[in-house]
Amino acid sequence: MATYDFVFRALGLERWCTSGGDNAAPMSMEALVAQSSGEEASTSIWELPFPSMDRLNDACQAFPQSRNVTRGLEQGFLNVKDSMSVVLDPLTQPLSWMLEAALYGILNTPWWIVIPGLMLIVWLVSKSWQLLAFVAISLGGLAFIDYYSYAMQTLAIIMVCAFLCVLFGVPIGIAMSRSDKMRAGTIPILDMLQTLPPFVYLIPLIFLFSVTEPKLYGIAIILYAIVPVIRLTDLGIRMVDESVIEAAEAFGMTDRQKLYGVQIPLALPNIMAGVNQTIMMSLAMVVIASLVSAPGLGVLVLRGINNLELGVGLVSGLGIVLLAVMLDRTTKAALNRINASQKG
Amino acid sequence: MIKRSEKNTKIAIRNLYKIFGADPESVLGYVRDGMSKAELLEKHNHVLGLNNINVDVKEGDITVMMGLSGSGKSTLIRHLNRLIEPTAGEVDLDGVNIVDLSGKELRRLRREEMSMVFQHFALLPHRTVLENAGMPMDVRGVPKSEFEDEANKWLDRVGLKGVGDQYPFQLSGGMQQRVGIARALCSNAPVMLMDEAFSALDPLIRTDMQELLLELQSELQKTVVFISHDLDEALKLADHLVILKDGYVVQQGEPQEILIAPNDDYIVDFISDINRARVLRVRSVMEKTERPPENPAGEVDENDNLESVIARSEGETALTYIVTRNGKQIGTLKMTNLVKALVPTAASEEGLRTSAV
Ligand SMILES: Nc1ncnc2c1ncn2[C@@H]1O[C@H](COP(=O)(O)OP(=O)(O)OP(=O)(O)O)[C@@H](O)[C@H]1O
Ligand SMILES: [Mg+2]
């Protein structure tokens, strides 16, 4: 009958095969097509199929199909879901609170406090008039076309997530720079986080948390955006001039004095470069996260796509670009100021 | 001048070995049995850094360690404050073996007993010159308001008045190294380690810095261990000269003695290019006697260099001078002996010199 019958016959497993024959495994796609067209599987060597799970299932009903694997995975995930939620839910609850508070705060503070406040921060960080003017015009423009609250929501989410990325990322980076073992263990995880397509992050999270909770997209953004700040903290500390470290040791600094007095300050340009990238990546993710109810400009982009509202999609896309440029320039200006104060 | 044997030994390096590699202890035996650096590398893939070093560093002296690149100078000086751990042997500071110190004791030693000056300055780029100079006190937890005066004092002393608020990158190399020296002095430690401290500087600035060091030294009488690969520098600074090669001590002693009686071709090569008339002192070539010579041509001080005596003699080789210390005769100097001393011991063996070039 099927191509690989002989395998099971040779192994003497026909009994086992037929015993499982009446299981309710779904028919594989190919089998369905073949059956409806009434054609027998060809035995020409040119059309020899790869002995895949589905093909073997053709020959032996008891052999699992590949769909069973993915289904098993689902089932397994569902089984541990509850116990995982018990642990993860309370742990991540503060994230929801923070996001809710930030969103509430930024939307309920009058614009004439928020905009000057943001401009003040930009000024303090960058000391650049051009940038200040750019930020003022961009924010004013977004507010003028009534995109103010969307833009502020996006900004609030990014602020919270980037802050948490730095809060966790820098210590992880420091730990990595101090222990080669830790580094060897962490790098594969970082590589995976960095190469995983952003949508894929959302899949396990949707299972674990309810879609209405802000922490769902908060976690997705943090996982996606934390990688650069970890990597660059590690790199920055490892790149600190060895002779300076030696001097620090020769004058009897403790490890703590070395870390706070020498390594972190000298790694700061790299750490800031990491923070810059982290913010940029949070922005990218916050748009995608609108699929799982993250508020902000992403929602408008989504609406543009879903309802074919071309204008809305384009203008909110432009708003995201403006936000990106503002954040990028501000953090880069801060970086440049650090660099200028400690050239070689 | 106090005799070396009467000076207090500040640091005693005893049977010190350092081997770099995967398992230094396993090959230590071969080294003790006399295996050479090249052989050890080839057969056992370990690098011999230091090979049975024994040196006494006397209090108040400038001890110069000299050798070609790779001879183990940096490795040796880093053993003195244990930036590098020895494979075997001990380093005694005031009679206490620092190899046995705990982490905390070691930090105290580095803070209070020894300071260090580095070839590439190694200043903290993100701190001002003043903060750099005051770093040793900062490390001990002294607040800036309190170490400011001390740091400024030493900055002034090394000739850097008024640059305290600048950052290291705004200074020239010579000025940066002055900060490095001010930093070392600010720690107020009796021992100062200097690893090729002047090697990265231009020749003129280098001479200035050597003068500065000698000046400071006559004032402060620190115990200085100075690394150099430059013989002129070594001769200018050294009270005691240690010559290293492939990780072992080829010869050590007063610089004059080494110049007069080098015991190894390696050293002959080293010293063959220097201006001996300028470096050699009268006391090194005189005959010791209290009997006045027949018709002396005059008196010279024991510490005059030969160049000045030649100038006085106007090239006449038949003269004999009386050598004095504090105005009293301690020997005689025949010009013929002086001229002989100008010829490096093996300079006549042209082959040896040219083969080395
Ligand atoms: N960490 C290390 N691992 C392996 N070998 C080392 C290490 N440090 C030094 N060495 C070796 O020890 C020897 C002595 O090195 P060291 O740096 O002390 O030489 P040096 O006399 O200071 O030379 P230079 O004048 O170039 O500074 C060299 O052969 C070097 O390759
Ligand atoms: Mg060296």
PDB file of C-alpha atoms in Angstrom, chain B residues 182-272:
ATOM      1  CA  ALA B 182      52.113  63.283  42.153  1.00  0.00           C
ATOM      2  CA  ARG B 183      49.572  60.518  42.628  1.00  0.00           C
ATOM      3  CA  ALA B 184      52.245  58.121  43.831  1.00  0.00           C
ATOM      4  CA  LEU B 185      53.673  60.715  46.221  1.00  0.00           C
ATOM      5  CA  CYS B 186      50.249  61.621  47.527  1.00  0.00           C
ATOM      6  CA  SER B 187      49.851  58.116  48.876  1.00  0.00           C
ATOM      7  CA  ASN B 188      52.745  58.956  51.186  1.00  0.00           C
ATOM      8  CA  ALA B 189      53.985  55.382  50.910  1.00  0.00           C
ATOM      9  CA  PRO B 190      57.633  54.735  51.688  1.00  0.00           C
ATOM     10  CA  VAL B 191      58.099  52.505  48.634  1.00  0.00           C
ATOM     11  CA  MET B 192      57.579  53.737  45.091  1.00  0.00           C
ATOM     12  CA  LEU B 193      57.468  51.295  42.171  1.00  0.00           C
ATOM     13  CA  MET B 194      58.116  52.753  38.742  1.00  0.00           C
ATOM     14  CA  ASP B 195      57.623  50.525  35.687  1.00  0.00           C
ATOM     15  CA  GLU B 196      59.387  52.186  32.759  1.00  0.00           C
ATOM     16  CA  ALA B 197      57.905  55.390  34.053  1.00  0.00           C
ATOM     17  CA  PHE B 198      59.749  57.590  31.566  1.00  0.00           C
ATOM     18  CA  SER B 199      59.987  55.289  28.559  1.00  0.00           C
ATOM     19  CA  ALA B 200      56.993  56.766  26.772  1.00  0.00           C
ATOM     20  CA  LEU B 201      58.344  60.325  26.922  1.00  0.00           C
ATOM     21  CA  ASP B 202      60.449  62.392  24.522  1.00  0.00           C
ATOM     22  CA  PRO B 203      64.190  62.401  25.309  1.00  0.00           C
ATOM     23  CA  LEU B 204      64.251  65.990  26.566  1.00  0.00           C
ATOM     24  CA  ILE B 205      61.214  65.603  28.778  1.00  0.00           C
ATOM     25  CA  ARG B 206      62.634  62.353  29.946  1.00  0.00           C
ATOM     26  CA  THR B 207      65.784  64.057  31.148  1.00  0.00           C
ATOM     27  CA  ASP B 208      63.638  66.621  32.969  1.00  0.00           C
ATOM     28  CA  MET B 209      61.723  63.855  34.654  1.00  0.00           C
ATOM     29  CA  GLN B 210      64.905  62.071  35.707  1.00  0.00           C
ATOM     30  CA  GLU B 211      66.124  65.305  37.260  1.00  0.00           C
ATOM     31  CA  LEU B 212      62.783  65.699  38.999  1.00  0.00           C
ATOM     32  CA  LEU B 213      62.978  62.194  40.390  1.00  0.00           C
ATOM     33  CA  LEU B 214      66.526  62.704  41.702  1.00  0.00           C
ATOM     34  CA  GLU B 215      65.507  66.002  43.231  1.00  0.00           C
ATOM     35  CA  LEU B 216      62.474  64.486  44.929  1.00  0.00           C
ATOM     36  CA  GLN B 217      64.557  61.568  46.046  1.00  0.00           C
ATOM     37  CA  SER B 218      67.201  63.694  47.768  1.00  0.00           C
ATOM     38  CA  GLU B 219      64.334  65.407  49.558  1.00  0.00           C
ATOM     39  CA  LEU B 220      62.123  62.438  50.448  1.00  0.00           C
ATOM     40  CA  GLN B 221      64.461  59.409  50.523  1.00  0.00           C
ATOM     41  CA  LYS B 222      61.828  56.962  49.350  1.00  0.00           C
ATOM     42  CA  THR B 223      62.718  53.416  48.517  1.00  0.00           C
ATOM     43  CA  VAL B 224      62.384  53.440  44.739  1.00  0.00           C
ATOM     44  CA  VAL B 225      62.311  50.426  42.465  1.00  0.00           C
ATOM     45  CA  PHE B 226      62.723  51.664  38.944  1.00  0.00           C
ATOM     46  CA  ILE B 227      62.387  49.617  35.772  1.00  0.00           C
ATOM     47  CA  SER B 228      64.200  50.724  32.666  1.00  0.00           C
ATOM     48  CA  HIS B 229      65.506  49.315  29.433  1.00  0.00           C
ATOM     49  CA  ASP B 230      67.770  52.311  28.910  1.00  0.00           C
ATOM     50  CA  LEU B 231      71.286  52.036  30.286  1.00  0.00           C
ATOM     51  CA  ASP B 232      71.935  55.774  30.416  1.00  0.00           C
ATOM     52  CA  GLU B 233      68.816  56.235  32.482  1.00  0.00           C
ATOM     53  CA  ALA B 234      69.734  53.310  34.695  1.00  0.00           C
ATOM     54  CA  LEU B 235      73.233  54.640  35.329  1.00  0.00           C
ATOM     55  CA  LYS B 236      71.951  58.091  36.061  1.00  0.00           C
ATOM     56  CA  LEU B 237      69.435  56.951  38.653  1.00  0.00           C
ATOM     57  CA  ALA B 238      70.702  53.725  40.123  1.00  0.00           C
ATOM     58  CA  ASP B 239      72.229  53.209  43.532  1.00  0.00           C
ATOM     59  CA  HIS B 240      71.917  49.515  42.888  1.00  0.00           C
ATOM     60  CA  LEU B 241      71.585  48.031  39.434  1.00  0.00           C
ATOM     61  CA  VAL B 242      70.035  44.651  38.672  1.00  0.00           C
ATOM     62  CA  ILE B 243      70.415  43.276  35.182  1.00  0.00           C
ATOM     63  CA  LEU B 244      67.867  40.717  34.040  1.00  0.00           C
ATOM     64  CA  LYS B 245      67.941  38.360  31.103  1.00  0.00           C
ATOM     65  CA  ASP B 246      65.372  35.703  30.220  1.00  0.00           C
ATOM     66  CA  GLY B 247      63.964  35.972  33.718  1.00  0.00           C
ATOM     67  CA  TYR B 248      67.134  35.545  35.757  1.00  0.00           C
ATOM     68  CA  VAL B 249      69.552  38.033  37.309  1.00  0.00           C
ATOM     69  CA  VAL B 250      72.728  38.163  35.243  1.00  0.00           C
ATOM     70  CA  GLN B 251      74.540  40.587  37.485  1.00  0.00           C
ATOM     71  CA  GLN B 252      73.713  43.057  40.199  1.00  0.00           C
ATOM     72  CA  GLY B 253      75.687  45.611  42.104  1.00  0.00           C
ATOM     73  CA  GLU B 254      76.764  49.203  42.117  1.00  0.00           C
ATOM     74  CA  PRO B 255      76.566  50.531  38.544  1.00  0.00           C
ATOM     75  CA  GLN B 256      80.249  51.484  38.548  1.00  0.00           C
ATOM     76  CA  GLU B 257      81.272  47.944  39.463  1.00  0.00           C
ATOM     77  CA  ILE B 258      79.199  46.508  36.670  1.00  0.00           C
ATOM     78  CA  LEU B 259      80.768  48.896  34.194  1.00  0.00           C
ATOM     79  CA  ILE B 260      84.277  48.032  35.314  1.00  0.00           C
ATOM     80  CA  ALA B 261      83.744  44.307  35.676  1.00  0.00           C
ATOM     81  CA  PRO B 262      80.849  43.010  33.590  1.00  0.00           C
ATOM     82  CA  ASN B 263      80.543  39.283  34.089  1.00  0.00           C
ATOM     83  CA  ASP B 264      78.586  38.334  30.998  1.00  0.00           C
ATOM     84  CA  ASP B 265      78.698  39.008  27.264  1.00  0.00           C
ATOM     85  CA  TYR B 266      75.107  40.138  27.476  1.00  0.00           C
ATOM     86  CA  ILE B 267      76.168  42.970  29.771  1.00  0.00           C
ATOM     87  CA  VAL B 268      79.245  43.767  27.711  1.00  0.00           C
ATOM     88  CA  ASP B 269      76.918  44.296  24.765  1.00  0.00           C
ATOM     89  CA  PHE B 270      74.738  46.474  26.857  1.00  0.00           C
ATOM     90  CA  ILE B 271      77.494  48.741  28.083  1.00  0.00           C
ATOM     91  CA  SER B 272      79.611  48.923  24.970  1.00  0.00           C
TER      92      SER B 272
END
